[in-house]
Amino acid sequence: MTVWHDTVGKWRRDHGAVWVDEPGYRPFLALLKHHDVFEVSREGYKWNNTARAVLGPDAQYDEMEASGMPLPASLVQLDGIKHRDHRQVTNDWFKPASVGKRQPRIDELAERYVDRMRELGGECDFAKDIAQPYTLRVIMDIYGVPEEDEPLMMDLTQGIFGAADPEFLGDAADPQARVFASVMNFIQYFNGMTEDRRACPQDDLASVIANGEINGCPLGDVERLWYYIIVATAGHDTTSFALSGGLEALLANPDQLAKLQANHELINNATEEFIRWTTPVRHFMRFATEDTVIAGEEVPAGGAVLLSYPSANRDEDVFVDPGRFDIERGDLEKLMSFGVGNHFCLGAQFARREIRTFLAKLLPQLTSIESVGDAQWAQSHFVSGVKHLPIRYEFA
Ligand code: HEM
């Protein structure tokens, strides 16, 4: 990521935004400044997300359409009133008070994974052994997906977010085939879940989605399916990358680790810095609803812009010395990792609580922790971060 930040940082300082015109992709304007990412995200009426909200080769979307597979229609792909109404279906579940009620369960799961570190005997791959399964369990727990189905959920998520990484390609011939197969498997799994929760609703998010209504009518089949998929996928890889990448940064900056160990009241601020530093969601696309000008560039109606969250989070006009990992940073209210406006991350409260809680459970028990090998990053231009983090540690 250092090379990426060096290159993109220079473009940001020199140009603010750059046009990208690569074979196989529609040309788009990459917005690199915090101010421009903020403006486009806030002015939802001027910009649409559409089914192509995630950057992909045109051929992939064309093939998806031709194959009859339902085009992506989760919250991040919906616009206007349709988006507002669909978000409303689960909104209450993600409000601070509702999320707060889940704190005892998050405590329990965080303790379970700190215990797991103990059981592993002083060495582990923190990303794979701890951060991934912990964040997955928290979301699946509120979802109502039983623990035995977690490996399937993890595999399908990696099939959608991480298809470009050879480690997550599985038996598929290419990344595109992997994405299609994952979506098809999700359809099968969640159709079964809908039947079950309609027959027998429970106190879980799956029941809310299965029985969700808009203006007295059930959610459409395609929208319901994509609702399941976004919540099942967006909720854990993102948070897991923030936790493992944040720990990697702490270990690379022993002064910061020492400060945090000396004062656990810094955990909340450190969590925000983890989320800024790692920025696990790399982009979303927006499409102009009318001819417009952004970052001094003309974008015609239908033209595309890419919101670069990692670049916005390193904008030197907004963050003091943005390339420094600093858990005492005082400018984190400008954090761009969760987006802004109508599509602001629904799960931000969960993500924050999961990371804070884990640190609060782990740090008081640790007497030492160090990295014992190179961290490895997942290859993806959409959701990415540290996928392997070998560490050694001692408990009190
Ligand atoms: C550190 C962890 C996370 C990061 C960095 C993150 C980031 C984002 C970003 C950038 C967006 C789009 C915002 C925009 O377009 O303005 C988003 C949307 C969303 N996120 Fe997260 N997210 C995280 C965790 C979660 C969790 C735990 C959930 C819980 C289930 C979740 C569910 C969603 C959903 C449902 C949306 C779509 C909202 C909409 O379009 O209305 N995310 N997230």
mmCIF file of N, CA and C in Angstrom, residues 100 102-114 134 138 353-354 356-358 360-361:
data_model
loop_
_atom_site.group_PDB
_atom_site.id
_atom_site.type_symbol
_atom_site.label_atom_id
_atom_site.label_comp_id
_atom_site.label_asym_id
_atom_site.label_seq_id
_atom_site.Cartn_x
_atom_site.Cartn_y
_atom_site.Cartn_z
ATOM 1 N N GLY A 100 -26.146 -1.021 20.655
ATOM 2 C CA GLY A 100 -25.716 -1.031 22.059
ATOM 3 C C GLY A 100 -26.247 -2.255 22.799
ATOM 4 N N ARG A 102 -26.566 -5.104 21.743
ATOM 5 C CA ARG A 102 -25.793 -6.310 21.373
ATOM 6 C C ARG A 102 -24.426 -6.355 22.059
ATOM 7 N N GLN A 103 -24.110 -5.309 22.832
ATOM 8 C CA GLN A 103 -22.765 -5.228 23.425
ATOM 9 C C GLN A 103 -22.395 -6.462 24.269
ATOM 10 N N PRO A 104 -23.321 -6.974 25.123
ATOM 11 C CA PRO A 104 -22.926 -8.154 25.917
ATOM 12 C C PRO A 104 -22.496 -9.316 25.033
ATOM 13 N N ARG A 105 -23.164 -9.496 23.904
ATOM 14 C CA ARG A 105 -22.815 -10.593 22.996
ATOM 15 C C ARG A 105 -21.459 -10.308 22.312
ATOM 16 N N ILE A 106 -21.227 -9.042 21.953
ATOM 17 C CA ILE A 106 -19.933 -8.703 21.326
ATOM 18 C C ILE A 106 -18.811 -8.940 22.348
ATOM 19 N N ASP A 107 -19.075 -8.574 23.621
ATOM 20 C CA ASP A 107 -18.088 -8.830 24.693
ATOM 21 C C ASP A 107 -17.745 -10.316 24.756
ATOM 22 N N GLU A 108 -18.807 -11.114 24.737
ATOM 23 C CA GLU A 108 -18.629 -12.560 24.858
ATOM 24 C C GLU A 108 -17.786 -13.112 23.705
ATOM 25 N N LEU A 109 -18.095 -12.647 22.492
ATOM 26 C CA LEU A 109 -17.370 -13.157 21.319
ATOM 27 C C LEU A 109 -15.928 -12.653 21.313
ATOM 28 N N ALA A 110 -15.716 -11.408 21.729
ATOM 29 C CA ALA A 110 -14.340 -10.883 21.787
ATOM 30 C C ALA A 110 -13.532 -11.708 22.792
ATOM 31 N N GLU A 111 -14.154 -12.003 23.938
ATOM 32 C CA GLU A 111 -13.451 -12.827 24.950
ATOM 33 C C GLU A 111 -13.120 -14.199 24.391
ATOM 34 N N ARG A 112 -14.069 -14.746 23.630
ATOM 35 C CA ARG A 112 -13.839 -16.075 23.066
ATOM 36 C C ARG A 112 -12.590 -16.061 22.158
ATOM 37 N N TYR A 113 -12.441 -15.004 21.380
ATOM 38 C CA TYR A 113 -11.300 -14.985 20.440
ATOM 39 C C TYR A 113 -9.993 -14.567 21.110
ATOM 40 N N VAL A 114 -10.066 -13.847 22.228
ATOM 41 C CA VAL A 114 -8.837 -13.609 22.999
ATOM 42 C C VAL A 114 -8.406 -14.939 23.631
ATOM 43 N N TYR A 134 -13.584 -13.838 14.126
ATOM 44 C CA TYR A 134 -14.269 -13.030 15.150
ATOM 45 C C TYR A 134 -15.295 -12.088 14.496
ATOM 46 N N VAL A 138 -19.566 -12.212 14.770
ATOM 47 C CA VAL A 138 -20.418 -11.136 15.297
ATOM 48 C C VAL A 138 -21.563 -10.859 14.322
ATOM 49 N N ARG A 353 -17.653 -0.843 17.364
ATOM 50 C CA ARG A 353 -17.765 -1.594 18.626
ATOM 51 C C ARG A 353 -16.944 -2.868 18.604
ATOM 52 N N GLU A 354 -16.958 -3.562 17.457
ATOM 53 C CA GLU A 354 -16.218 -4.828 17.380
ATOM 54 C C GLU A 354 -14.725 -4.591 17.618
ATOM 55 N N ARG A 356 -13.174 -1.856 19.002
ATOM 56 C CA ARG A 356 -12.919 -1.337 20.370
ATOM 57 C C ARG A 356 -12.990 -2.455 21.402
ATOM 58 N N THR A 357 -14.034 -3.266 21.284
ATOM 59 C CA THR A 357 -14.246 -4.309 22.281
ATOM 60 C C THR A 357 -13.087 -5.298 22.263
ATOM 61 N N PHE A 358 -12.657 -5.664 21.066
ATOM 62 C CA PHE A 358 -11.571 -6.637 20.992
ATOM 63 C C PHE A 358 -10.307 -6.068 21.643
ATOM 64 N N ALA A 360 -10.107 -3.760 23.892
ATOM 65 C CA ALA A 360 -10.309 -3.606 25.344
ATOM 66 C C ALA A 360 -10.157 -4.941 26.074
ATOM 67 N N LYS A 361 -10.498 -6.032 25.393
ATOM 68 C CA LYS A 361 -10.352 -7.352 26.028
ATOM 69 C C LYS A 361 -8.915 -7.856 25.928
#
